[in-house]
mmCIF file of C-alpha atoms and ligand atoms in Angstrom:
data_model
loop_
_atom_site.group_PDB
_atom_site.id
_atom_site.type_symbol
_atom_site.label_atom_id
_atom_site.label_comp_id
_atom_site.label_asym_id
_atom_site.label_seq_id
_atom_site.Cartn_x
_atom_site.Cartn_y
_atom_site.Cartn_z
ATOM 1 C CA UNK B 1 99.661 145.402 126.334
ATOM 2 C CA UNK B 2 103.299 146.803 126.331
ATOM 3 C CA UNK B 3 104.646 148.418 123.153
ATOM 4 C CA UNK B 4 105.302 145.820 120.498
ATOM 5 C CA UNK B 5 104.475 142.790 122.676
ATOM 6 C CA UNK B 6 102.475 140.499 120.535
ATOM 7 C CA UNK B 7 99.179 138.920 121.911
ATOM 8 C CA UNK B 8 99.371 135.672 123.561
ATOM 9 C CA UNK B 9 97.888 132.927 121.314
ATOM 10 C CA UNK B 10 96.007 130.610 123.767
ATOM 11 C CA UNK B 11 95.326 127.088 122.987
ATOM 12 C CA UNK B 12 97.386 126.950 119.774
ATOM 13 C CA UNK B 13 98.917 123.747 118.615
ATOM 14 C CA UNK B 14 102.678 123.853 119.166
ATOM 15 C CA UNK B 15 105.114 121.936 116.985
ATOM 16 C CA UNK B 16 108.115 120.847 118.891
ATOM 17 C CA UNK B 17 111.507 119.670 117.216
ATOM 18 C CA UNK B 18 114.133 118.391 119.581
ATOM 19 C CA UNK B 19 117.978 118.155 118.942
ATOM 20 C CA UNK B 20 118.818 114.856 120.045
ATOM 21 C CA UNK B 21 122.039 114.200 122.274
ATOM 22 C CA UNK B 22 124.641 111.813 120.831
ATOM 23 C CA UNK B 23 125.393 109.631 123.821
ATOM 24 C CA UNK B 24 128.940 108.242 124.244
ATOM 25 C CA UNK B 25 130.357 104.977 125.724
ATOM 26 C CA UNK B 26 133.893 106.172 125.427
ATOM 27 C CA UNK B 27 135.855 108.972 123.673
ATOM 28 C CA UNK B 28 135.439 106.999 120.335
ATOM 29 C CA UNK B 29 132.405 104.767 120.779
ATOM 30 C CA UNK B 30 128.883 106.032 120.328
ATOM 31 C CA UNK B 31 126.165 104.489 122.579
ATOM 32 C CA UNK B 32 123.890 103.269 119.693
ATOM 33 C CA UNK B 33 121.191 101.613 121.810
ATOM 34 C CA UNK B 34 121.038 104.683 123.936
ATOM 35 C CA UNK B 35 120.770 106.987 120.810
ATOM 36 C CA UNK B 36 118.158 104.777 119.009
ATOM 37 C CA UNK B 37 116.056 104.598 122.238
ATOM 38 C CA UNK B 38 116.261 108.508 122.549
ATOM 39 C CA UNK B 39 115.146 109.028 118.974
ATOM 40 C CA UNK B 40 112.284 106.598 119.420
ATOM 41 C CA UNK B 41 111.379 108.199 122.762
ATOM 42 C CA UNK B 42 111.369 111.705 121.250
ATOM 43 C CA UNK B 43 109.328 110.775 118.167
ATOM 44 C CA UNK B 44 106.937 108.585 120.266
ATOM 45 C CA UNK B 45 106.337 111.659 122.392
ATOM 46 C CA UNK B 46 105.168 113.538 119.249
ATOM 47 C CA UNK B 47 108.320 115.637 118.843
ATOM 48 C CA UNK B 48 110.307 115.808 115.674
ATOM 49 C CA UNK B 49 113.832 114.377 116.184
ATOM 50 C CA UNK B 50 116.685 116.691 115.007
ATOM 51 C CA UNK B 51 119.854 114.783 114.660
ATOM 52 C CA UNK B 52 123.516 115.840 113.872
ATOM 53 C CA UNK B 53 122.671 119.221 115.441
ATOM 54 C CA UNK B 54 124.999 121.023 117.961
ATOM 55 C CA UNK B 55 123.583 118.659 120.563
ATOM 56 C CA UNK B 56 124.622 115.642 118.442
ATOM 57 C CA UNK B 57 128.125 117.199 118.093
ATOM 58 C CA UNK B 58 127.265 117.694 114.241
ATOM 59 C CA UNK B 59 130.350 119.739 113.695
ATOM 60 C CA UNK B 60 132.617 117.493 115.637
ATOM 61 C CA UNK B 61 131.896 113.800 114.448
ATOM 62 C CA UNK B 62 133.396 112.107 111.594
ATOM 63 C CA UNK B 63 131.552 111.508 108.278
ATOM 64 C CA UNK B 64 131.107 107.861 108.991
ATOM 65 C CA UNK B 65 129.513 108.706 112.346
ATOM 66 C CA UNK B 66 127.397 111.465 110.797
ATOM 67 C CA UNK B 67 126.192 108.967 108.126
ATOM 68 C CA UNK B 68 125.583 106.282 110.785
ATOM 69 C CA UNK B 69 123.458 108.705 112.789
ATOM 70 C CA UNK B 70 121.320 109.332 109.659
ATOM 71 C CA UNK B 71 120.812 105.565 108.875
ATOM 72 C CA UNK B 72 119.932 104.731 112.481
ATOM 73 C CA UNK B 73 117.453 107.634 112.695
ATOM 74 C CA UNK B 74 115.834 106.545 109.339
ATOM 75 C CA UNK B 75 115.366 103.036 110.728
ATOM 76 C CA UNK B 76 113.991 104.101 114.103
ATOM 77 C CA UNK B 77 111.671 106.762 112.851
ATOM 78 C CA UNK B 78 110.352 104.385 110.211
ATOM 79 C CA UNK B 79 108.571 106.969 108.084
ATOM 80 C CA UNK B 80 107.758 109.561 110.791
ATOM 81 C CA UNK B 81 109.401 112.982 110.188
ATOM 82 C CA UNK B 82 112.907 113.792 111.263
ATOM 83 C CA UNK B 83 115.308 116.619 110.569
ATOM 84 C CA UNK B 84 119.158 116.717 110.496
ATOM 85 C CA UNK B 85 121.884 119.341 110.513
ATOM 86 C CA UNK B 86 123.622 120.170 107.382
ATOM 87 C CA UNK B 87 126.922 121.638 108.654
ATOM 88 C CA UNK B 88 129.665 123.100 106.230
ATOM 89 C CA UNK B 89 132.852 124.021 108.075
ATOM 90 C CA UNK B 90 134.807 126.841 106.287
ATOM 91 C CA UNK B 91 137.163 129.892 107.042
ATOM 92 C CA UNK B 92 136.280 133.680 107.038
ATOM 93 C CA UNK B 93 136.948 134.864 103.594
ATOM 94 C CA UNK B 94 135.986 131.555 101.872
ATOM 95 C CA UNK B 95 133.333 131.568 99.102
ATOM 96 C CA UNK B 96 130.140 129.795 99.432
ATOM 97 C CA UNK B 97 130.570 126.070 99.265
ATOM 98 C CA UNK B 98 127.311 125.253 97.491
ATOM 99 C CA UNK B 99 128.698 121.710 96.464
ATOM 100 C CA UNK B 100 129.219 120.897 100.135
ATOM 101 C CA UNK B 101 125.770 122.109 101.246
ATOM 102 C CA UNK B 102 124.243 119.961 98.264
ATOM 103 C CA UNK B 103 126.144 116.890 99.302
ATOM 104 C CA UNK B 104 125.075 117.351 103.136
ATOM 105 C CA UNK B 105 121.390 117.741 101.940
ATOM 106 C CA UNK B 106 121.671 114.592 99.697
ATOM 107 C CA UNK B 107 122.960 112.598 102.728
ATOM 108 C CA UNK B 108 119.897 113.657 104.698
ATOM 109 C CA UNK B 109 117.341 113.447 102.041
ATOM 110 C CA UNK B 110 118.518 109.994 100.920
ATOM 111 C CA UNK B 111 117.598 108.816 104.462
ATOM 112 C CA UNK B 112 114.168 110.497 104.472
ATOM 113 C CA UNK B 113 114.999 113.540 106.440
ATOM 114 C CA UNK B 114 114.814 117.074 106.010
ATOM 115 C CA UNK B 115 117.935 119.325 106.213
ATOM 116 C CA UNK B 116 118.432 122.149 108.765
ATOM 117 C CA UNK B 117 120.861 124.486 106.937
ATOM 118 C CA UNK B 118 123.656 125.623 109.262
ATOM 119 C CA UNK B 119 125.346 128.931 108.485
ATOM 120 C CA UNK B 120 128.888 129.168 107.245
ATOM 121 C CA UNK B 121 131.220 131.975 106.596
ATOM 122 C CA UNK B 122 130.658 131.578 102.847
ATOM 123 C CA UNK B 123 127.005 131.967 103.361
ATOM 124 C CA UNK B 124 126.752 134.742 105.724
ATOM 125 C CA UNK B 125 129.737 136.917 104.519
ATOM 126 C CA UNK B 126 127.657 137.812 101.426
ATOM 127 C CA UNK B 127 125.220 140.627 100.651
ATOM 128 C CA UNK B 128 121.617 140.153 101.668
ATOM 129 C CA UNK B 129 120.866 139.432 97.918
ATOM 130 C CA UNK B 130 123.749 136.814 97.852
ATOM 131 C CA UNK B 131 122.298 135.159 100.967
ATOM 132 C CA UNK B 132 118.906 135.034 99.486
ATOM 133 C CA UNK B 133 120.101 133.556 96.234
ATOM 134 C CA UNK B 134 121.953 130.873 98.195
ATOM 135 C CA UNK B 135 118.856 129.979 100.106
ATOM 136 C CA UNK B 136 116.958 129.774 96.758
ATOM 137 C CA UNK B 137 119.473 127.448 95.256
ATOM 138 C CA UNK B 138 119.227 125.308 98.443
ATOM 139 C CA UNK B 139 115.577 125.461 98.140
ATOM 140 C CA UNK B 140 115.563 124.145 94.469
ATOM 141 C CA UNK B 141 117.832 121.358 95.517
ATOM 142 C CA UNK B 142 115.814 120.187 98.573
ATOM 143 C CA UNK B 143 112.225 119.090 98.848
ATOM 144 C CA UNK B 144 111.870 121.266 101.765
ATOM 145 C CA UNK B 145 114.385 122.660 104.253
ATOM 146 C CA UNK B 146 114.831 124.673 107.438
ATOM 147 C CA UNK B 147 116.952 127.785 107.766
ATOM 148 C CA UNK B 148 118.870 128.543 111.032
ATOM 149 C CA UNK B 149 119.801 132.171 112.099
ATOM 150 C CA UNK B 150 122.552 131.871 114.711
ATOM 151 C CA UNK B 151 123.874 134.828 116.831
ATOM 152 C CA UNK B 152 127.561 135.515 116.644
ATOM 153 C CA UNK B 153 127.938 134.850 120.451
ATOM 154 C CA UNK B 154 127.318 131.251 119.697
ATOM 155 C CA UNK B 155 129.507 130.908 116.404
ATOM 156 C CA UNK B 156 131.647 133.513 114.571
ATOM 157 C CA UNK B 157 130.041 132.380 111.166
ATOM 158 C CA UNK B 158 126.510 132.904 112.564
ATOM 159 C CA UNK B 159 124.333 135.826 111.436
ATOM 160 C CA UNK B 160 121.067 137.309 112.454
ATOM 161 C CA UNK B 161 119.538 138.650 109.172
ATOM 162 C CA UNK B 162 118.064 142.060 108.630
ATOM 163 C CA UNK B 163 114.380 142.047 108.581
ATOM 164 C CA UNK B 164 113.997 142.778 104.992
ATOM 165 C CA UNK B 165 116.168 139.768 104.160
ATOM 166 C CA UNK B 166 114.189 137.642 106.554
ATOM 167 C CA UNK B 167 110.930 138.720 104.979
ATOM 168 C CA UNK B 168 112.179 137.528 101.575
ATOM 169 C CA UNK B 169 113.835 134.314 103.029
ATOM 170 C CA UNK B 170 110.515 133.112 104.497
ATOM 171 C CA UNK B 171 108.835 133.392 101.103
ATOM 172 C CA UNK B 172 111.166 130.938 99.419
ATOM 173 C CA UNK B 173 108.550 128.154 99.050
ATOM 174 C CA UNK B 174 110.799 125.249 100.029
ATOM 175 C CA UNK B 175 111.877 127.066 103.090
ATOM 176 C CA UNK B 176 109.496 125.472 105.680
ATOM 177 C CA UNK B 177 110.636 127.353 108.725
ATOM 178 C CA UNK B 178 113.685 128.952 110.479
ATOM 179 C CA UNK B 179 115.379 128.387 113.782
ATOM 180 C CA UNK B 180 115.951 131.696 115.449
ATOM 181 C CA UNK B 181 118.885 131.767 117.989
ATOM 182 C CA UNK B 182 119.504 135.173 119.158
ATOM 183 C CA UNK B 183 118.327 134.741 122.639
ATOM 184 C CA UNK B 184 116.401 138.088 122.080
ATOM 185 C CA UNK B 185 112.696 138.155 122.355
ATOM 186 C CA UNK B 186 112.280 141.325 120.549
ATOM 187 C CA UNK B 187 114.031 140.088 117.414
ATOM 188 C CA UNK B 188 111.857 136.909 117.436
ATOM 189 C CA UNK B 189 108.632 138.806 118.066
ATOM 190 C CA UNK B 190 109.568 140.933 114.969
ATOM 191 C CA UNK B 191 109.937 137.704 112.936
ATOM 192 C CA UNK B 192 106.500 136.401 114.172
ATOM 193 C CA UNK B 193 104.810 139.576 113.079
ATOM 194 C CA UNK B 194 106.416 139.303 109.520
ATOM 195 C CA UNK B 195 105.551 135.654 109.510
ATOM 196 C CA UNK B 196 101.819 136.501 110.262
ATOM 197 C CA UNK B 197 101.672 139.096 107.590
ATOM 198 C CA UNK B 198 103.464 137.348 104.612
ATOM 199 C CA UNK B 199 103.401 133.617 105.198
ATOM 200 C CA UNK B 200 101.136 132.358 108.058
ATOM 201 C CA UNK B 201 102.141 128.806 107.688
ATOM 202 C CA UNK B 202 105.851 129.374 108.092
ATOM 203 C CA UNK B 203 107.297 128.108 111.283
ATOM 204 C CA UNK B 204 109.483 130.381 113.429
ATOM 205 C CA UNK B 205 111.247 127.860 115.519
ATOM 206 C CA UNK B 206 112.544 129.426 118.739
ATOM 207 C CA UNK B 207 116.078 128.321 119.751
ATOM 208 C CA UNK B 208 115.962 130.387 122.736
ATOM 209 C CA UNK B 209 116.484 127.763 125.651
ATOM 210 C CA UNK B 210 116.205 130.780 128.032
ATOM 211 C CA UNK B 211 112.700 131.749 126.989
ATOM 212 C CA UNK B 212 110.837 128.372 126.138
ATOM 213 C CA UNK B 213 107.506 130.298 126.702
ATOM 214 C CA UNK B 214 107.962 131.882 123.249
ATOM 215 C CA UNK B 215 105.561 129.294 122.122
ATOM 216 C CA UNK B 216 102.821 131.395 123.849
ATOM 217 C CA UNK B 217 103.344 134.115 121.329
ATOM 218 C CA UNK B 218 103.311 131.912 118.155
ATOM 219 C CA UNK B 219 106.686 130.422 117.909
ATOM 220 C CA UNK B 220 107.295 126.716 117.505
ATOM 221 C CA UNK B 221 110.522 125.352 118.893
ATOM 222 C CA UNK B 222 113.738 123.555 117.874
ATOM 223 C CA UNK B 223 115.633 123.314 121.263
ATOM 224 C CA UNK B 224 118.446 121.499 122.795
ATOM 225 C CA UNK B 225 116.719 121.577 126.139
ATOM 226 C CA UNK B 226 113.936 119.511 125.201
ATOM 227 C CA UNK B 227 116.386 116.523 124.701
ATOM 228 C CA UNK B 228 116.514 116.335 128.448
ATOM 229 C CA UNK B 229 112.671 115.771 128.758
ATOM 230 C CA UNK B 230 110.947 115.111 125.521
ATOM 231 C CA UNK B 231 107.698 113.707 127.114
ATOM 232 C CA UNK B 232 107.551 116.574 129.571
ATOM 233 C CA UNK B 233 107.829 119.075 126.749
ATOM 234 C CA UNK B 234 105.160 117.291 124.794
ATOM 235 C CA UNK B 235 103.019 117.292 128.028
ATOM 236 C CA UNK B 236 103.537 120.958 128.480
ATOM 237 C CA UNK B 237 102.475 121.603 124.765
ATOM 238 C CA UNK B 238 99.338 119.480 125.049
ATOM 239 C CA UNK B 239 98.479 121.394 128.243
ATOM 240 C CA UNK B 240 98.741 124.631 126.273
ATOM 241 C CA UNK B 241 96.513 123.320 123.430
ATOM 242 C CA UNK B 242 93.854 122.190 125.693
ATOM 243 C CA UNK B 243 93.815 125.340 127.863
ATOM 244 C CA UNK B 244 95.153 123.533 131.054
ATOM 245 C CA UNK B 245 96.603 126.160 133.335
ATOM 246 C CA UNK B 246 99.102 123.622 134.771
ATOM 247 C CA UNK B 247 101.075 124.492 131.635
ATOM 248 C CA UNK B 248 102.677 127.380 133.463
ATOM 249 C CA UNK B 249 104.132 125.357 136.452
ATOM 250 C CA UNK B 250 105.602 122.793 134.215
ATOM 251 C CA UNK B 251 106.915 125.484 131.887
ATOM 252 C CA UNK B 252 108.461 127.119 134.814
ATOM 253 C CA UNK B 253 110.326 123.945 136.054
ATOM 254 C CA UNK B 254 111.544 123.208 132.381
ATOM 255 C CA UNK B 255 112.830 126.717 132.276
ATOM 256 C CA UNK B 256 114.694 126.339 135.518
ATOM 257 C CA UNK B 257 116.302 123.313 134.019
ATOM 258 C CA UNK B 258 117.152 125.589 131.026
ATOM 259 C CA UNK B 259 118.725 128.290 133.047
ATOM 260 C CA UNK B 260 120.905 125.930 134.945
ATOM 261 C CA UNK B 261 122.071 123.955 131.991
ATOM 262 C CA UNK B 262 122.519 126.727 129.386
ATOM 263 C CA UNK B 263 124.570 128.708 131.784
ATOM 264 C CA UNK B 264 128.070 129.811 130.759
ATOM 265 C CA UNK B 265 129.846 128.280 129.200
ATOM 266 C CA UNK B 266 126.859 127.334 127.167
ATOM 267 C CA UNK B 267 128.367 124.506 125.105
ATOM 268 C CA UNK B 268 128.797 122.545 128.237
ATOM 269 C CA UNK B 269 124.938 122.021 128.192
ATOM 270 C CA UNK B 270 125.563 118.854 126.330
ATOM 271 C CA UNK B 271 127.440 117.418 129.412
ATOM 272 C CA UNK B 272 124.463 118.394 131.618
ATOM 273 C CA UNK B 273 122.209 116.636 129.070
ATOM 274 C CA UNK B 274 124.248 113.469 129.334
ATOM 275 C CA UNK B 275 124.321 113.783 133.157
ATOM 276 C CA UNK B 276 120.495 114.175 133.218
ATOM 277 C CA UNK B 277 119.771 111.359 130.658
ATOM 278 C CA UNK B 278 122.108 108.986 132.772
ATOM 279 C CA UNK B 279 120.342 109.863 136.022
ATOM 280 C CA UNK B 280 117.042 108.948 134.162
ATOM 281 C CA UNK B 281 118.536 105.668 133.514
ATOM 282 C CA UNK B 282 118.305 106.202 129.843
ATOM 283 C CA UNK B 283 122.020 106.081 128.740
ATOM 284 C CA UNK B 284 125.123 104.418 130.073
ATOM 285 C CA UNK B 285 127.600 107.208 130.724
ATOM 286 C CA UNK B 286 127.683 111.008 130.981
ATOM 287 C CA UNK B 287 130.675 111.347 128.669
ATOM 288 C CA UNK B 288 130.822 113.963 126.011
ATOM 289 C CA UNK B 289 132.422 113.857 122.633
ATOM 290 C CA UNK B 290 136.075 114.842 122.889
ATOM 291 C CA UNK B 291 136.703 118.509 122.761
ATOM 292 C CA UNK B 292 133.174 119.388 124.107
ATOM 293 C CA UNK B 293 133.297 121.269 127.449
ATOM 294 C CA UNK B 294 132.262 119.498 130.714
ATOM 295 C CA UNK B 295 130.449 120.646 133.946
ATOM 296 C CA UNK B 296 131.322 119.753 137.554
ATOM 297 C CA UNK B 297 130.199 116.486 139.012
ATOM 298 C CA UNK B 298 128.245 118.478 141.623
ATOM 299 C CA UNK B 299 125.719 119.412 139.046
ATOM 300 C CA UNK B 300 124.265 115.920 139.160
ATOM 301 C CA UNK B 301 122.777 116.577 142.586
ATOM 302 C CA UNK B 302 120.940 119.526 141.402
ATOM 303 C CA UNK B 303 119.905 117.817 138.152
ATOM 304 C CA UNK B 304 118.500 114.803 140.138
ATOM 305 C CA UNK B 305 116.435 117.211 142.291
ATOM 306 C CA UNK B 306 114.934 118.860 139.242
ATOM 307 C CA UNK B 307 114.341 115.179 137.801
ATOM 308 C CA UNK B 308 112.441 114.228 140.956
ATOM 309 C CA UNK B 309 110.201 117.312 140.717
ATOM 310 C CA UNK B 310 109.542 116.509 137.025
ATOM 311 C CA UNK B 311 108.594 112.801 137.684
ATOM 312 C CA UNK B 312 106.529 113.747 140.663
HETATM 313 C C1 SLB J 1 120.281 129.226 122.401
HETATM 314 C C2 SLB J 1 120.355 128.277 121.345
HETATM 315 O O1 SLB J 1 120.503 128.421 120.086
HETATM 316 N N1 SLB J 1 120.618 126.995 121.646
HETATM 317 C C3 SLB J 1 120.653 125.830 120.754
HETATM 318 C C4 SLB J 1 122.023 125.490 120.455
HETATM 319 C C5 SLB J 1 122.905 126.443 119.953
HETATM 320 O O2 SLB J 1 122.315 127.121 118.654
HETATM 321 C C6 SLB J 1 124.333 125.914 119.659
HETATM 322 O O3 SLB J 1 124.893 125.501 120.775
HETATM 323 C C7 SLB J 1 125.160 127.061 119.120
HETATM 324 O O4 SLB J 1 126.384 126.385 118.773
HETATM 325 O O5 SLB J 1 122.033 124.471 119.460
HETATM 326 C C8 SLB J 1 121.174 123.334 119.761
HETATM 327 O O6 SLB J 1 121.535 122.815 120.874
HETATM 328 C C9 SLB J 1 121.400 122.274 118.648
HETATM 329 O O7 SLB J 1 121.584 122.824 117.433
HETATM 330 O O8 SLB J 1 121.489 121.208 119.009
HETATM 331 C C10 SLB J 1 119.757 123.645 120.102
HETATM 332 C C11 SLB J 1 119.800 124.760 121.111
HETATM 333 O O9 SLB J 1 118.482 125.124 121.276
#
């Protein structure tokens, strides 16, 4: 075993959470049938749908759209679990806007979902103690929530916490798990070691679309990539649990899809997702929300080839 590389945990049960693409009919119209079908498909596959995340343009859509997404999701999931992004937009230098977090959480909880707390300047520009106090207030307000560490390369308000902060964060009883998006295996492995020692039931949710095999080491996942192929992700996870070596080949193909679609500029992965779901016949158009970057049309041919291999 290499230094600090954790052991592989064969045949563990993996929990998959999948950030749902918000499909568009035009720049202003959401493809609601396409959205509902995709939430149902994800939940039916055994993954937990995550709505109003980045993949759902959570920081771009209007309040009406955000609430409609929650209502539709509540209806489709019909008592099965779902989670939703709680995003609070602010500026560097702003104080923590706890009222805004509370009202985002209320919107989600009133529809039966659990919130995923997006970071904000007001949250991350505090001392470690301030950050922990904020999460503990969030915990008291929620009946259970997920934290989200986001590298600064993704968002200027993001932060990867010091390990001592992380160790205390994961002991907040209402904090059920935390998505880790640093794209760094070492940092995630450190989190797994802390989790194992202080709170084994806590979920380290990998957000690393470039290392989806982190599940072999004990991570669960909350990915954008799985929205391209929820059933195939569920199949891969089931193979791991049953000890089926075909896991590796399916994982490799899904990872190839991840490297292609999460290439620079990363936010354009949402256009690839729409191209892919359209190629699957699942949504009407490959349009993205206004302001979201796009990929060239020639990506469709490569995506279609991957799709053929996935469906073979
Ligand atoms: C590497 C990584 O973190 N990828 C994740 C991205 C980024 O966090 C986000 O694009 C940053 O803005 O967000 C998601 O798509 C999402 O929330 O829907 C999930 C995806 O797995």
